[in-house]
Amino acid sequence: MRQVWTTKTGPPEVLEVREAPDPEPKKGEVRIRARACGVNFADIMGRLGLYPDAPKLPAVFGYEVSGVVDAAGAGAKQFEEGDKVIGLCRFGGFSDVVALPEIQVTPLPVRLSFAQGAAIPVNYLTVYQMLFVMGSIKRGERVLVHSAGGGVGFAAIDLCAIAGAEMIGTASASKHAALRERGVKHLIDYRQQDFEAEVKKITGGKGVHIILDPVGGESWAKGLRCLAPTGRLVVFGFSAAATGKKPNPLSALRNAMAVPWLKFNPITLMNENKAVIGVNIGHLWGEAEMVQGWMKQLVAWAEEGLIHPTVDQEFRFEDAPKAHHHIQDRKNLGKVVLVP
Ligand SMILES: NC(=O)c1ccc[n+]([C@@H]2O[C@H](COP(=O)([O-])OP(=O)(O)OC[C@H]3O[C@@H](n4cnc5c(N)ncnc54)[C@H](OP(=O)(O)O)[C@@H]3O)[C@@H](O)[C@H]2O)c1
């Protein structure tokens, strides 16, 4: 098989294609010939040495693939050779062959391409968990989504629409026209405008009910102030720490110091009727059945045509460094995938 290795921390050029023997599916596993592999911001954080969950380098990152089943291990009965599927990987996903436990594999919805399938697991599961499982989203609520033009952001557009919620997005200005076309009415260019002041303007001073914030640092402090009473701030990433294309521990530390540690205390939250919710889909491997239930719901919505994974661009394995540059240059509109 061919795999994309993150050989060490450093700029995107540390990514390298290497060959290895194909894996044999173990008991309860199926083997998938991958056609597309989803790239996540976590892969960039891992390359920069800013991702505590990352395996020791050199390593093959990658959380998700779509492809075709070509073999099954003993006792694996749910899929047959030739089935089109999507799968969640505990790393190792940037490979053209993966072997996964059946519980991490789901049929690819017929309406979707392989690239769109690879755009579902991490982004849509995370947003599903944030809005429906932990955020208790209700029809008519206002949701502020940061990085609205990225993979998670586009998933949030679909799931806010399903919930009947109104979305306000923050994104670089170059993405606003496309986001507007996808139905996001309120957009904030957070790099030029103060998003706190803009949210207050848009909501007539009332604030929002849910915030999805993967930026971190100072953004969380502002977010708390943007919440309406009973509001929920969901923290699920720290992209603010990725200040360049090479590791920079000092600037990462500066951002960590901007976290509102004292405002997140129980007494403040109690008195302000606000919640702070933490989400990390990568820490739910012990809850595979629960996550599989969420995945079934997402696939059902995809079959109904209610979710439309937006693929920004496909890069060949050899061009993985270009994919990382593209994302860090803030050029992606939706999901970036690697294809073998
Ligand atoms: N906790 C979890 O389970 C979980 C799961 C999935 C993703 N996440 C987090 O969610 C966020 C979005 O993930 P994604 O994979 O969908 O990525 P993405 O949104 O496609 O990421 C790229 C976009 O992030 C924005 N951005 C914000 N700060 C940035 C920075 N310092 N450098 C470069 N771009 C920056 C840029 O858009 P603008 O310039 O338009 O803002 C960029 O286009 C990431 O922080 C990720 O770690 C967390």
Short mmCIF file of C-alpha atoms and ligand atoms in Angstrom, two decimals:
data_model
loop_
_atom_site.label_atom_id
_atom_site.label_comp_id
_atom_site.label_asym_id
_atom_site.label_seq_id
_atom_site.Cartn_x
_atom_site.Cartn_y
_atom_site.Cartn_z
CA MET A 1 0.00 0.00 0.00
CA ARG A 2 0.93 3.67 -0.33
CA GLN A 3 0.68 6.01 2.62
CA VAL A 4 1.28 9.68 3.42
CA TRP A 5 3.71 9.92 6.33
CA THR A 6 4.24 12.93 8.56
CA THR A 7 7.95 12.34 8.93
CA LYS A 8 8.63 14.99 11.63
CA THR A 9 7.29 18.34 12.83
CA GLY A 10 7.87 21.16 10.37
CA PRO A 11 6.47 22.81 7.24
CA PRO A 12 4.11 20.94 4.88
CA GLU A 13 7.09 19.52 2.98
CA VAL A 14 7.72 17.04 5.84
CA LEU A 15 4.82 15.00 4.36
CA GLU A 16 6.07 12.10 2.26
CA VAL A 17 4.58 9.14 0.37
CA ARG A 18 6.01 5.75 1.38
CA GLU A 19 5.14 2.16 0.58
CA ALA A 20 4.35 -0.68 3.01
CA PRO A 21 2.80 -4.18 2.81
CA ASP A 22 -1.03 -4.27 2.61
CA PRO A 23 -2.68 -4.90 6.00
CA GLU A 24 -4.56 -8.18 6.48
CA PRO A 25 -8.03 -7.74 8.04
CA LYS A 26 -8.08 -9.18 11.57
CA LYS A 27 -11.07 -10.79 13.29
CA GLY A 28 -14.13 -8.52 12.91
CA GLU A 29 -12.39 -6.18 10.45
CA VAL A 30 -12.98 -5.32 6.82
CA ARG A 31 -10.32 -4.15 4.41
CA ILE A 32 -11.06 -1.10 2.28
CA ARG A 33 -9.35 0.07 -0.91
CA ALA A 34 -9.49 3.80 -0.26
CA ARG A 35 -10.62 6.23 -2.98
CA ALA A 36 -10.57 9.37 -0.85
CA CYS A 37 -9.16 10.32 2.56
CA GLY A 38 -10.40 13.36 4.50
CA VAL A 39 -7.88 15.99 5.60
CA ASN A 40 -8.58 17.63 8.95
CA PHE A 41 -7.11 20.62 10.71
CA ALA A 42 -5.91 18.16 13.35
CA ASP A 43 -3.44 16.80 10.76
CA ILE A 44 -1.95 20.27 10.47
CA MET A 45 -1.83 20.71 14.24
CA GLY A 46 -0.10 17.31 14.44
CA ARG A 47 2.45 18.35 11.81
CA LEU A 48 3.15 21.49 13.84
CA GLY A 49 3.60 19.50 17.05
CA LEU A 50 0.49 21.14 18.55
CA TYR A 51 -1.75 18.07 18.77
CA PRO A 52 -1.40 16.17 22.03
CA ASP A 53 -3.29 13.12 20.68
CA ALA A 54 -0.99 12.65 17.69
CA PRO A 55 1.05 9.43 17.55
CA LYS A 56 4.80 9.71 17.92
CA LEU A 57 6.40 10.86 14.65
CA PRO A 58 7.08 9.58 12.08
CA ALA A 59 3.45 8.50 11.71
CA VAL A 60 0.57 8.17 9.30
CA PHE A 61 -2.27 10.49 10.32
CA GLY A 62 -5.75 10.35 8.87
CA TYR A 63 -9.10 9.78 10.54
CA GLU A 64 -11.41 8.92 7.66
CA VAL A 65 -11.63 7.22 4.29
CA SER A 66 -14.17 6.21 1.69
CA GLY A 67 -13.61 3.34 -0.68
CA VAL A 68 -14.51 -0.22 -1.64
CA VAL A 69 -14.44 -3.31 0.58
CA ASP A 70 -12.07 -5.93 -0.80
CA ALA A 71 -11.69 -8.47 2.03
CA ALA A 72 -13.16 -9.40 5.40
CA GLY A 73 -11.57 -10.91 8.49
CA ALA A 74 -13.01 -13.83 10.45
CA GLY A 75 -16.49 -13.10 11.81
CA ALA A 76 -16.94 -9.88 9.83
CA LYS A 77 -20.33 -10.30 8.14
CA GLN A 78 -21.83 -6.89 7.54
CA PHE A 79 -20.09 -6.03 4.27
CA GLU A 80 -19.26 -7.84 1.06
CA GLU A 81 -16.48 -7.44 -1.44
CA GLY A 82 -17.35 -4.50 -3.70
CA ASP A 83 -19.47 -2.59 -1.15
CA LYS A 84 -18.86 1.15 -1.20
CA VAL A 85 -18.26 2.38 2.33
CA ILE A 86 -16.96 5.15 4.54
CA GLY A 87 -14.85 4.47 7.61
CA LEU A 88 -13.39 6.10 10.68
CA CYS A 89 -9.72 5.37 11.41
CA ARG A 90 -7.77 5.79 14.60
CA PHE A 91 -4.92 7.32 12.59
CA GLY A 92 -3.44 5.52 9.57
CA GLY A 93 -6.17 6.89 7.28
CA PHE A 94 -3.83 8.43 4.72
CA SER A 95 -3.36 5.01 3.13
CA ASP A 96 -4.74 3.50 -0.02
CA VAL A 97 -5.61 0.35 1.96
CA VAL A 98 -6.96 0.28 5.52
CA ALA A 99 -8.35 -2.50 7.72
CA LEU A 100 -11.04 -1.32 10.15
CA PRO A 101 -13.37 -2.89 12.73
CA GLU A 102 -16.83 -3.22 11.16
CA ILE A 103 -18.37 -0.94 13.76
CA GLN A 104 -16.32 1.95 12.34
CA VAL A 105 -17.60 1.33 8.79
CA THR A 106 -20.87 2.56 7.23
CA PRO A 107 -22.31 2.17 3.72
CA LEU A 108 -21.57 5.13 1.45
CA PRO A 109 -24.87 6.93 0.74
CA VAL A 110 -25.77 6.35 -2.93
CA ARG A 111 -26.13 10.07 -3.66
CA LEU A 112 -22.54 10.80 -2.64
CA SER A 113 -19.21 10.56 -4.43
CA PHE A 114 -16.22 8.98 -2.69
CA ALA A 115 -14.81 12.44 -1.98
CA GLN A 116 -18.09 13.56 -0.41
CA GLY A 117 -18.18 10.35 1.64
CA ALA A 118 -14.73 11.09 3.04
CA ALA A 119 -16.03 14.51 4.05
CA ILE A 120 -18.67 13.08 6.38
CA PRO A 121 -17.22 11.22 9.37
CA VAL A 122 -15.13 13.70 11.35
CA ASN A 123 -16.85 16.95 10.35
CA TYR A 124 -20.47 15.85 10.48
CA LEU A 125 -20.10 13.64 13.58
CA THR A 126 -18.45 16.51 15.44
CA VAL A 127 -21.17 18.98 14.49
CA TYR A 128 -23.87 16.39 15.25
CA GLN A 129 -22.41 15.86 18.72
CA MET A 130 -22.11 19.61 19.31
CA LEU A 131 -25.57 20.64 18.13
CA PHE A 132 -27.85 17.67 18.74
CA VAL A 133 -26.20 15.58 21.45
CA MET A 134 -24.65 18.15 23.79
CA GLY A 135 -25.89 21.54 22.53
CA SER A 136 -29.64 20.64 22.75
CA ILE A 137 -30.32 22.77 19.67
CA LYS A 138 -33.89 23.96 19.21
CA ARG A 139 -35.79 25.36 16.23
CA GLY A 140 -35.39 29.11 15.92
CA GLU A 141 -32.18 29.33 17.94
CA ARG A 142 -29.28 31.45 16.77
CA VAL A 143 -25.97 29.67 16.28
CA LEU A 144 -22.60 31.40 15.80
CA VAL A 145 -20.24 29.17 13.79
CA HIS A 146 -16.57 30.13 13.59
CA SER A 147 -14.47 29.04 10.59
CA ALA A 148 -17.79 28.71 8.75
CA GLY A 149 -16.11 28.21 5.38
CA GLY A 150 -14.15 25.10 6.38
CA GLY A 151 -15.05 21.41 6.53
CA VAL A 152 -16.75 21.65 9.92
CA GLY A 153 -18.35 24.96 8.95
CA PHE A 154 -20.08 23.54 5.86
CA ALA A 155 -21.31 20.59 7.92
CA ALA A 156 -22.77 23.10 10.39
CA ILE A 157 -24.70 24.79 7.57
CA ASP A 158 -26.47 21.50 6.78
CA LEU A 159 -27.15 20.53 10.39
CA CYS A 160 -28.36 24.01 11.43
CA ALA A 161 -30.80 23.87 8.49
CA ILE A 162 -32.07 20.44 9.62
CA ALA A 163 -32.52 21.80 13.16
CA GLY A 164 -34.33 24.91 11.89
CA ALA A 165 -31.75 27.18 13.52
CA GLU A 166 -30.40 30.47 12.21
CA MET A 167 -26.67 30.50 11.52
CA ILE A 168 -24.25 33.39 11.81
CA GLY A 169 -20.83 32.56 10.37
CA THR A 170 -17.38 34.00 10.76
CA ALA A 171 -14.92 33.47 7.91
CA SER A 172 -12.32 35.24 5.80
CA ALA A 173 -14.05 37.69 3.44
CA SER A 174 -13.13 35.69 0.30
CA LYS A 175 -15.55 32.95 1.44
CA HIS A 176 -18.58 35.10 2.13
CA ALA A 177 -20.17 34.98 -1.33
CA ALA A 178 -20.11 31.16 -1.44
CA LEU A 179 -21.43 30.91 2.10
CA ARG A 180 -24.24 33.32 1.30
CA GLU A 181 -25.13 31.16 -1.68
CA ARG A 182 -25.41 28.19 0.69
CA GLY A 183 -27.95 30.15 2.73
CA VAL A 184 -25.88 31.73 5.52
CA LYS A 185 -27.53 35.15 5.93
CA HIS A 186 -25.19 36.71 8.45
CA LEU A 187 -21.46 36.68 7.86
CA ILE A 188 -18.68 38.33 9.80
CA ASP A 189 -15.17 38.94 8.49
CA TYR A 190 -13.63 38.29 11.92
CA ARG A 191 -10.16 39.20 10.65
CA GLN A 192 -11.25 42.80 9.93
CA GLN A 193 -14.27 43.16 12.22
CA ASP A 194 -14.79 42.60 15.95
CA PHE A 195 -17.09 39.57 15.93
CA GLU A 196 -18.45 40.39 19.39
CA ALA A 197 -19.69 43.82 18.26
CA GLU A 198 -21.07 42.34 15.03
CA VAL A 199 -22.98 39.58 16.84
CA LYS A 200 -24.54 42.18 19.11
CA LYS A 201 -25.55 44.25 16.05
CA ILE A 202 -27.01 41.28 14.17
CA THR A 203 -28.98 40.00 17.18
CA GLY A 204 -30.16 43.40 18.41
CA GLY A 205 -28.08 42.95 21.56
CA LYS A 206 -29.74 39.61 22.47
CA GLY A 207 -26.79 37.35 21.70
CA VAL A 208 -26.73 33.79 20.41
CA HIS A 209 -27.84 30.49 21.92
CA ILE A 210 -24.99 28.29 20.71
CA ILE A 211 -21.43 29.05 19.63
CA LEU A 212 -19.21 26.49 17.87
CA ASP A 213 -15.67 27.76 18.51
CA PRO A 214 -12.59 25.81 17.34
CA VAL A 215 -10.41 28.94 17.34
CA GLY A 216 -9.70 29.21 21.06
CA GLY A 217 -7.72 31.70 23.11
CA GLU A 218 -9.27 35.16 23.19
CA SER A 219 -12.12 34.01 20.93
CA TRP A 220 -13.59 31.95 23.82
CA ALA A 221 -13.62 34.99 26.14
CA LYS A 222 -15.49 37.04 23.54
CA GLY A 223 -17.81 34.12 22.85
CA LEU A 224 -18.90 33.91 26.47
CA ARG A 225 -19.93 37.57 26.25
CA CYS A 226 -21.93 36.89 23.04
CA LEU A 227 -24.13 34.22 24.65
CA ALA A 228 -27.78 34.89 25.48
CA PRO A 229 -28.93 33.58 28.88
CA THR A 230 -29.11 29.72 28.67
CA GLY A 231 -26.49 29.93 25.90
CA ARG A 232 -23.90 27.21 25.26
CA LEU A 233 -20.33 27.82 24.14
CA VAL A 234 -18.92 24.68 22.55
CA VAL A 235 -15.11 24.59 22.56
CA PHE A 236 -13.65 22.00 20.21
CA GLY A 237 -10.31 23.14 18.83
CA PHE A 238 -7.47 25.62 19.13
CA SER A 239 -6.65 26.75 15.59
CA ALA A 240 -5.41 30.11 16.96
CA ALA A 241 -2.29 28.24 18.09
CA ALA A 242 -1.38 27.46 14.45
CA THR A 243 0.23 30.82 13.79
CA GLY A 244 2.48 29.75 10.91
CA LYS A 245 3.66 26.89 8.79
CA LYS A 246 6.49 25.93 11.12
CA PRO A 247 6.24 25.05 14.82
CA ASN A 248 6.27 28.14 17.06
CA PRO A 249 5.88 27.14 20.72
CA LEU A 250 6.04 30.75 21.96
CA SER A 251 3.03 31.94 20.00
CA ALA A 252 1.14 28.78 20.98
CA LEU A 253 1.86 29.67 24.62
CA ARG A 254 0.64 33.26 24.07
CA ASN A 255 -2.68 31.89 22.81
CA ALA A 256 -2.96 29.48 25.73
CA MET A 257 -2.57 32.45 28.05
CA ALA A 258 -5.50 34.22 26.33
CA VAL A 259 -7.88 31.39 27.37
CA PRO A 260 -10.42 32.82 29.86
CA TRP A 261 -9.50 30.26 32.54
CA LEU A 262 -11.14 32.27 35.34
CA LYS A 263 -14.38 32.94 33.43
CA PHE A 264 -14.88 29.22 32.87
CA ASN A 265 -15.41 28.69 36.59
CA PRO A 266 -18.65 27.11 37.89
CA ILE A 267 -19.73 30.13 39.95
CA THR A 268 -19.58 32.52 36.97
CA LEU A 269 -21.37 30.03 34.73
CA MET A 270 -24.07 29.44 37.38
CA ASN A 271 -24.70 33.14 37.86
CA GLU A 272 -24.79 33.90 34.16
CA ASN A 273 -26.91 30.86 33.15
CA LYS A 274 -24.36 29.81 30.56
CA ALA A 275 -22.69 26.52 29.70
CA VAL A 276 -19.28 25.71 28.33
CA ILE A 277 -19.21 22.37 26.52
CA GLY A 278 -16.09 20.52 25.42
CA VAL A 279 -16.14 18.18 22.42
CA ASN A 280 -13.41 15.92 21.09
CA ILE A 281 -14.67 13.22 18.74
CA GLY A 282 -11.19 11.66 18.82
CA HIS A 283 -11.73 10.71 22.46
CA LEU A 284 -14.83 8.59 21.85
CA TRP A 285 -13.20 5.39 20.60
CA GLY A 286 -14.58 3.61 23.67
CA GLU A 287 -18.12 4.61 22.64
CA ALA A 288 -18.16 3.08 19.17
CA GLU A 289 -21.82 2.00 19.34
CA MET A 290 -22.99 5.46 20.33
CA VAL A 291 -20.99 7.07 17.54
CA GLN A 292 -22.26 4.47 15.07
CA GLY A 293 -25.82 5.52 15.99
CA TRP A 294 -24.98 9.15 15.13
CA MET A 295 -23.40 8.01 11.88
CA LYS A 296 -26.56 6.08 10.93
CA GLN A 297 -28.61 9.24 11.40
CA LEU A 298 -26.20 11.25 9.24
CA VAL A 299 -26.24 8.63 6.49
CA ALA A 300 -30.05 8.59 6.59
CA TRP A 301 -30.09 12.38 6.16
CA ALA A 302 -27.62 12.08 3.29
CA GLU A 303 -29.89 9.50 1.61
CA GLU A 304 -32.81 11.92 2.01
CA GLY A 305 -30.78 14.65 0.35
CA LEU A 306 -30.70 16.75 3.51
CA ILE A 307 -26.94 16.92 3.80
CA HIS A 308 -24.61 17.97 1.01
CA PRO A 309 -20.92 17.48 1.90
CA THR A 310 -19.00 20.23 0.12
CA VAL A 311 -15.65 19.15 -1.25
CA ASP A 312 -13.28 22.02 -1.90
CA GLN A 313 -10.51 20.19 -3.71
CA GLU A 314 -8.95 16.78 -4.23
CA PHE A 315 -5.14 16.48 -3.99
CA ARG A 316 -3.11 13.40 -4.97
CA PHE A 317 -1.15 11.71 -2.16
CA GLU A 318 2.07 13.14 -3.66
CA ASP A 319 0.58 16.62 -3.34
CA ALA A 320 -0.26 16.33 0.37
CA PRO A 321 2.08 19.29 1.15
CA LYS A 322 0.03 21.41 -1.30
CA ALA A 323 -3.14 20.40 0.53
CA HIS A 324 -1.69 21.59 3.85
CA HIS A 325 -0.51 24.88 2.28
CA HIS A 326 -3.96 25.38 0.78
CA ILE A 327 -5.69 24.99 4.15
CA GLN A 328 -3.17 27.08 6.07
CA ASP A 329 -3.44 29.78 3.41
CA ARG A 330 -7.16 29.80 4.35
CA LYS A 331 -8.16 29.03 0.76
CA ASN A 332 -10.39 26.00 1.32
CA LEU A 333 -14.13 26.31 0.91
CA GLY A 334 -15.32 23.10 2.51
CA LYS A 335 -13.50 19.80 2.75
CA VAL A 336 -10.06 18.99 1.36
CA VAL A 337 -9.44 15.33 0.49
CA LEU A 338 -6.44 13.31 -0.59
CA VAL A 339 -6.87 10.71 -3.32
CA PRO A 340 -4.46 7.82 -3.83
N1 LIG B 1 -12.76 18.49 18.71
C1 LIG B 1 -13.09 17.79 17.64
O1 LIG B 1 -13.58 16.69 17.76
C2 LIG B 1 -12.85 18.41 16.29
C3 LIG B 1 -13.24 17.70 15.14
C4 LIG B 1 -13.07 18.30 13.89
C5 LIG B 1 -12.50 19.56 13.81
N2 LIG B 1 -12.12 20.21 14.94
C6 LIG B 1 -11.54 21.56 14.86
O2 LIG B 1 -12.40 22.36 14.06
C7 LIG B 1 -11.66 23.31 13.33
C8 LIG B 1 -12.05 23.22 11.88
O3 LIG B 1 -11.59 21.97 11.38
P1 LIG B 1 -11.62 21.58 9.86
O4 LIG B 1 -10.87 20.31 9.73
O5 LIG B 1 -12.99 21.69 9.33
O6 LIG B 1 -10.72 22.67 9.20
P2 LIG B 1 -11.13 23.86 8.27
O7 LIG B 1 -12.28 24.59 8.84
O8 LIG B 1 -11.25 23.38 6.90
O9 LIG B 1 -9.83 24.73 8.52
C9 LIG B 1 -9.38 25.64 7.74
C10 LIG B 1 -9.97 27.01 8.03
O10 LIG B 1 -9.81 27.40 9.40
C11 LIG B 1 -9.73 28.81 9.48
N3 LIG B 1 -8.66 29.16 10.42
C12 LIG B 1 -8.85 29.65 11.66
N4 LIG B 1 -7.70 29.83 12.28
C13 LIG B 1 -6.73 29.45 11.41
C14 LIG B 1 -5.32 29.43 11.47
N5 LIG B 1 -4.66 29.82 12.57
N6 LIG B 1 -4.63 28.99 10.40
C15 LIG B 1 -5.27 28.59 9.28
N7 LIG B 1 -6.62 28.60 9.17
C16 LIG B 1 -7.34 29.03 10.23
C17 LIG B 1 -9.49 29.30 8.04
O11 LIG B 1 -10.70 29.85 7.57
P3 LIG B 1 -11.07 31.40 7.78
O12 LIG B 1 -9.84 32.18 7.44
O13 LIG B 1 -12.20 31.58 6.84
O14 LIG B 1 -11.46 31.50 9.21
C18 LIG B 1 -9.18 28.03 7.27
O15 LIG B 1 -9.63 28.10 5.92
C19 LIG B 1 -10.18 23.01 13.64
O16 LIG B 1 -9.74 23.88 14.66
C20 LIG B 1 -10.21 21.59 14.14
O17 LIG B 1 -9.14 21.29 14.98
C21 LIG B 1 -12.28 19.65 16.16
#
